[in-house]
CSV table of C-alpha atoms in Angstrom, one decimal:
chain,number,residue,atom,x,y,z
A,19,GLU,CA,-10.0,-150.0,-26.0
A,20,ASP,CA,-12.4,-151.3,-23.4
A,21,GLN,CA,-11.7,-150.1,-19.9
A,22,VAL,CA,-13.1,-150.7,-16.4
A,23,THR,CA,-12.1,-148.6,-13.4
A,24,GLN,CA,-13.3,-149.4,-9.9
A,25,SER,CA,-13.3,-147.0,-6.9
A,26,PRO,CA,-12.4,-146.8,-4.2
A,27,GLU,CA,-9.6,-149.4,-4.1
A,28,ALA,CA,-10.4,-150.2,-0.5
A,29,LEU,CA,-13.3,-149.3,1.7
A,30,ARG,CA,-13.6,-149.9,5.5
A,31,LEU,CA,-17.1,-149.7,7.0
A,32,GLN,CA,-18.6,-150.3,10.4
A,33,GLU,CA,-21.3,-153.0,10.6
A,34,GLY,CA,-24.6,-151.4,9.5
A,35,GLU,CA,-23.0,-148.5,7.7
A,36,SER,CA,-24.4,-148.4,4.2
A,37,SER,CA,-22.2,-147.4,1.2
A,38,SER,CA,-21.7,-147.8,-2.5
A,39,LEU,CA,-18.9,-149.1,-4.8
A,40,ASN,CA,-18.4,-147.6,-8.2
A,41,CYS,CA,-17.5,-149.2,-11.5
A,42,SER,CA,-16.9,-146.8,-14.4
A,43,TYR,CA,-16.5,-148.3,-17.9
A,44,THR,CA,-15.9,-147.6,-21.5
A,45,VAL,CA,-16.8,-150.2,-24.1
A,46,SER,CA,-17.8,-150.2,-27.7
A,47,GLY,CA,-21.3,-151.7,-27.5
A,48,LEU,CA,-22.0,-153.2,-24.1
A,49,ARG,CA,-23.3,-156.8,-24.1
A,50,GLY,CA,-23.3,-157.0,-20.3
A,51,LEU,CA,-21.8,-155.7,-17.0
A,52,PHE,CA,-21.1,-158.2,-14.3
A,53,TRP,CA,-20.4,-158.1,-10.6
A,54,TYR,CA,-18.4,-160.8,-8.8
A,55,ARG,CA,-17.4,-161.3,-5.2
A,56,GLN,CA,-13.9,-162.8,-4.4
A,57,ASP,CA,-12.9,-164.0,-1.0
A,58,PRO,CA,-9.1,-164.3,-0.2
A,59,GLY,CA,-7.5,-167.4,-1.7
A,60,LYS,CA,-10.6,-168.3,-3.8
A,61,GLY,CA,-11.9,-167.8,-7.3
A,62,PRO,CA,-14.5,-165.1,-8.0
A,63,GLU,CA,-18.1,-165.8,-7.4
A,64,PHE,CA,-20.8,-164.5,-9.7
A,65,LEU,CA,-23.3,-162.0,-8.3
A,66,PHE,CA,-25.2,-160.1,-11.0
A,67,THR,CA,-25.6,-159.4,-14.7
A,68,LEU,CA,-26.9,-156.0,-15.9
A,69,TYR,CA,-27.6,-155.5,-19.6
A,70,SER,CA,-29.0,-152.0,-20.1
A,71,ALA,CA,-29.1,-148.6,-18.5
A,72,GLY,CA,-31.7,-148.3,-15.8
A,73,GLU,CA,-31.6,-152.0,-14.9
A,74,GLU,CA,-31.3,-153.0,-11.2
A,75,LYS,CA,-30.6,-156.3,-9.5
A,76,GLU,CA,-30.8,-157.2,-5.8
A,77,LYS,CA,-29.5,-160.0,-3.6
A,78,GLU,CA,-29.8,-159.8,0.1
A,79,ARG,CA,-28.0,-156.6,1.2
A,80,LEU,CA,-26.6,-155.9,-2.3
A,81,LYS,CA,-28.1,-153.9,-5.1
A,82,ALA,CA,-26.5,-153.3,-8.4
A,83,THR,CA,-27.5,-150.5,-10.8
A,84,LEU,CA,-26.4,-149.5,-14.3
A,85,THR,CA,-26.1,-146.3,-16.2
A,86,LYS,CA,-24.5,-145.7,-19.7
A,87,LYS,CA,-21.1,-144.9,-18.1
A,88,GLU,CA,-21.1,-146.6,-14.7
A,89,SER,CA,-22.5,-149.1,-12.3
A,90,PHE,CA,-22.9,-149.0,-8.6
A,91,LEU,CA,-23.0,-151.8,-6.1
A,92,HIS,CA,-25.0,-150.5,-3.1
A,93,ILE,CA,-24.4,-152.3,0.2
A,94,THR,CA,-27.2,-151.8,2.8
A,95,ALA,CA,-26.5,-152.4,6.5
A,96,PRO,CA,-23.4,-154.5,5.7
A,97,LYS,CA,-22.3,-157.4,8.0
A,98,PRO,CA,-18.7,-158.6,8.6
A,99,GLU,CA,-19.4,-161.6,6.3
A,100,ASP,CA,-19.8,-159.1,3.4
A,101,SER,CA,-16.1,-158.4,3.6
A,102,ALA,CA,-14.5,-159.4,0.3
A,103,THR,CA,-13.1,-158.0,-2.9
A,104,TYR,CA,-15.9,-157.0,-5.3
A,105,LEU,CA,-15.0,-157.1,-9.0
A,106,CYS,CA,-16.8,-155.5,-11.9
A,107,ALA,CA,-16.4,-156.7,-15.5
A,108,VAL,CA,-17.8,-155.8,-18.9
A,109,GLN,CA,-18.3,-157.8,-22.1
A,110,ALA,CA,-18.5,-156.1,-25.5
A,111,GLU,CA,-21.0,-157.1,-28.1
A,112,ARG,CA,-18.3,-157.8,-30.6
A,113,ASN,CA,-16.5,-160.7,-28.9
A,114,ASN,CA,-16.4,-163.0,-25.9
A,115,ASP,CA,-13.7,-161.1,-24.0
A,116,MET,CA,-14.4,-160.1,-20.4
A,117,ARG,CA,-12.6,-157.0,-19.2
A,118,PHE,CA,-12.3,-156.8,-15.4
A,119,GLY,CA,-11.6,-153.9,-13.1
A,120,ALA,CA,-9.0,-154.2,-10.4
A,121,GLY,CA,-11.6,-154.5,-7.7
A,122,THR,CA,-12.7,-152.8,-4.4
A,123,ARG,CA,-11.6,-154.5,-1.2
A,124,LEU,CA,-14.4,-154.1,1.3
A,125,THR,CA,-13.8,-154.6,5.0
A,126,VAL,CA,-16.8,-154.5,7.4
A,127,LYS,CA,-15.9,-154.2,11.1
A,128,PRO,CA,-18.2,-155.5,13.8
B,21,ASP,CA,-20.3,-175.2,-6.5
B,22,ALA,CA,-19.6,-175.8,-10.1
B,23,GLY,CA,-17.4,-178.8,-10.5
B,24,ILE,CA,-14.1,-177.2,-11.5
B,25,THR,CA,-10.8,-178.3,-10.3
B,26,GLN,CA,-7.3,-177.0,-11.1
B,27,SER,CA,-4.0,-178.7,-10.8
B,28,PRO,CA,-1.5,-178.2,-9.4
B,29,ARG,CA,-2.7,-175.7,-6.8
B,30,HIS,CA,0.8,-174.4,-6.2
B,31,LYS,CA,3.9,-174.6,-8.3
B,32,VAL,CA,7.4,-173.1,-8.2
B,33,THR,CA,9.5,-173.4,-11.3
B,34,GLU,CA,12.6,-171.8,-12.8
B,35,THR,CA,12.9,-169.4,-15.7
B,36,GLY,CA,13.0,-171.2,-19.1
B,37,THR,CA,11.2,-174.4,-18.0
B,38,PRO,CA,7.9,-175.5,-19.6
B,39,VAL,CA,4.9,-175.5,-17.3
B,40,THR,CA,1.4,-177.0,-17.9
B,41,LEU,CA,-1.6,-176.1,-15.8
B,42,ARG,CA,-4.7,-178.3,-16.0
B,43,CYS,CA,-8.4,-177.3,-15.6
B,44,HIS,CA,-11.0,-180.1,-15.3
B,45,GLN,CA,-14.8,-179.6,-15.2
B,46,THR,CA,-17.6,-182.0,-14.6
B,47,GLU,CA,-20.4,-179.7,-15.9
B,48,ASN,CA,-20.0,-180.6,-19.6
B,49,HIS,CA,-19.8,-176.9,-20.4
B,50,ARG,CA,-18.9,-175.8,-23.9
B,51,TYR,CA,-17.0,-172.6,-22.9
B,52,MET,CA,-13.8,-172.6,-20.8
B,53,TYR,CA,-11.4,-169.8,-20.0
B,54,TRP,CA,-8.0,-169.1,-18.5
B,55,TYR,CA,-7.3,-165.9,-16.7
B,56,ARG,CA,-4.4,-164.6,-14.7
B,57,GLN,CA,-4.8,-162.3,-11.7
B,58,ASP,CA,-2.1,-159.8,-10.6
B,59,PRO,CA,-2.3,-157.0,-8.0
B,60,GLY,CA,-3.4,-153.8,-9.6
B,61,HIS,CA,-4.4,-155.4,-12.9
B,62,GLY,CA,-7.4,-157.5,-11.8
B,63,LEU,CA,-8.3,-160.6,-13.9
B,64,ARG,CA,-7.0,-160.7,-17.5
B,65,LEU,CA,-8.2,-163.2,-20.1
B,66,ILE,CA,-5.4,-165.3,-21.6
B,67,HIS,CA,-7.2,-167.8,-23.8
B,68,TYR,CA,-10.6,-169.3,-24.1
B,69,SER,CA,-12.2,-172.3,-25.7
B,70,TYR,CA,-15.7,-172.6,-27.3
B,71,GLY,CA,-15.5,-176.4,-27.9
B,72,VAL,CA,-13.1,-179.3,-28.3
B,73,LYS,CA,-10.2,-178.1,-30.4
B,74,ASP,CA,-11.7,-174.7,-30.7
B,75,THR,CA,-9.7,-171.9,-29.0
B,76,ASP,CA,-9.1,-168.2,-29.3
B,77,LYS,CA,-6.8,-165.6,-27.8
B,78,GLY,CA,-7.6,-163.2,-25.1
B,79,GLU,CA,-6.1,-159.9,-23.9
B,80,VAL,CA,-2.7,-161.3,-22.7
B,81,SER,CA,-2.0,-164.4,-24.8
B,82,ASP,CA,1.6,-163.9,-25.6
B,83,GLY,CA,3.8,-166.6,-24.1
B,84,TYR,CA,0.9,-169.0,-23.5
B,85,SER,CA,-0.7,-171.8,-25.5
B,86,VAL,CA,-3.8,-173.9,-24.8
B,87,SER,CA,-5.2,-177.2,-25.8
B,88,ARG,CA,-8.6,-178.8,-25.4
B,89,SER,CA,-8.8,-182.4,-26.6
B,90,LYS,CA,-11.8,-183.3,-24.4
B,91,THR,CA,-14.8,-181.3,-23.3
B,92,GLU,CA,-13.8,-181.6,-19.6
B,93,ASP,CA,-10.1,-180.6,-19.8
B,94,PHE,CA,-8.5,-177.3,-20.8
B,95,LEU,CA,-4.7,-177.1,-20.6
B,96,LEU,CA,-2.6,-174.0,-20.3
B,97,THR,CA,1.0,-174.2,-21.3
B,98,LEU,CA,3.9,-171.8,-20.7
B,99,GLU,CA,6.4,-173.0,-23.2
B,100,SER,CA,9.3,-171.3,-21.5
B,101,ALA,CA,8.3,-169.7,-18.2
B,102,THR,CA,9.5,-166.1,-17.4
B,103,SER,CA,9.4,-164.2,-14.1
B,104,SER,CA,6.6,-162.0,-15.6
B,105,GLN,CA,4.4,-165.0,-15.7
B,106,THR,CA,4.4,-165.3,-11.9
B,107,SER,CA,0.7,-165.0,-11.0
B,108,VAL,CA,-2.4,-166.7,-9.9
B,109,TYR,CA,-4.1,-168.5,-12.7
B,110,PHE,CA,-7.9,-169.1,-12.7
B,111,CYS,CA,-9.9,-171.4,-14.9
B,112,ALA,CA,-13.5,-170.6,-15.5
B,113,ILE,CA,-16.5,-172.1,-17.3
B,114,GLY,CA,-19.7,-170.5,-18.4
B,115,ALA,CA,-21.6,-168.7,-21.1
B,116,GLY,CA,-21.2,-164.9,-21.6
B,117,GLY,CA,-20.3,-163.1,-18.5
B,118,GLU,CA,-21.9,-165.5,-16.0
B,119,GLN,CA,-18.8,-167.5,-15.3
B,120,PHE,CA,-17.9,-170.0,-12.6
B,121,PHE,CA,-14.3,-170.0,-11.4
B,122,GLY,CA,-12.0,-172.7,-10.2
B,123,PRO,CA,-9.9,-172.4,-7.0
B,124,GLY,CA,-6.8,-171.1,-8.8
B,125,THR,CA,-3.2,-172.1,-9.3
B,126,ARG,CA,-0.4,-170.0,-7.7
B,127,LEU,CA,2.6,-170.1,-10.0
B,128,THR,CA,6.0,-168.7,-9.0
B,129,VAL,CA,8.7,-168.4,-11.6
B,130,LEU,CA,12.1,-167.9,-10.1
């Protein structure tokens, strides 16, 4: 069965303190791995798609990387507006199902 | 923002009553999805549609049915609501893993 595990569950950073969020996955034939951001009371917002090991994507202070077993979301010099829950999801080659992790709740203090 | 609306946004109902949630999109997208989000479980796919009258089950489809008679509308029905179906329900559109989510419906079943 496809599984996605995100760690840590919650992370508190000071503004400017860089860190990484982890997404470990098991899937039979990866079609893609996806990162989303979710603000309280809102629907998730798409950030990145990664398709193969070694691939990297960047957007502002965020960089996502992918290996055969896990993905990292690196946050460089975060700002308070980066506070949100970050979700990771995988999609298998065999179907259209998306399997999401439970998320990492990031708080950035000024 | 992708043109996705959900109605109602909040609903409180009693066990055993039928409930229908509506998702409306203005993007003319072929694929539409229904998810539920619960603490500790993340987002889980209930059903999805790949065209008018074409639907398929997701990870947690028991107790739910869907219908899509028009491209723009995707309905989720709980035939006889149970307390375990208390959740936040999100509709999404998109191809593959790059999906755009609606604002959500908070459903409470007493």
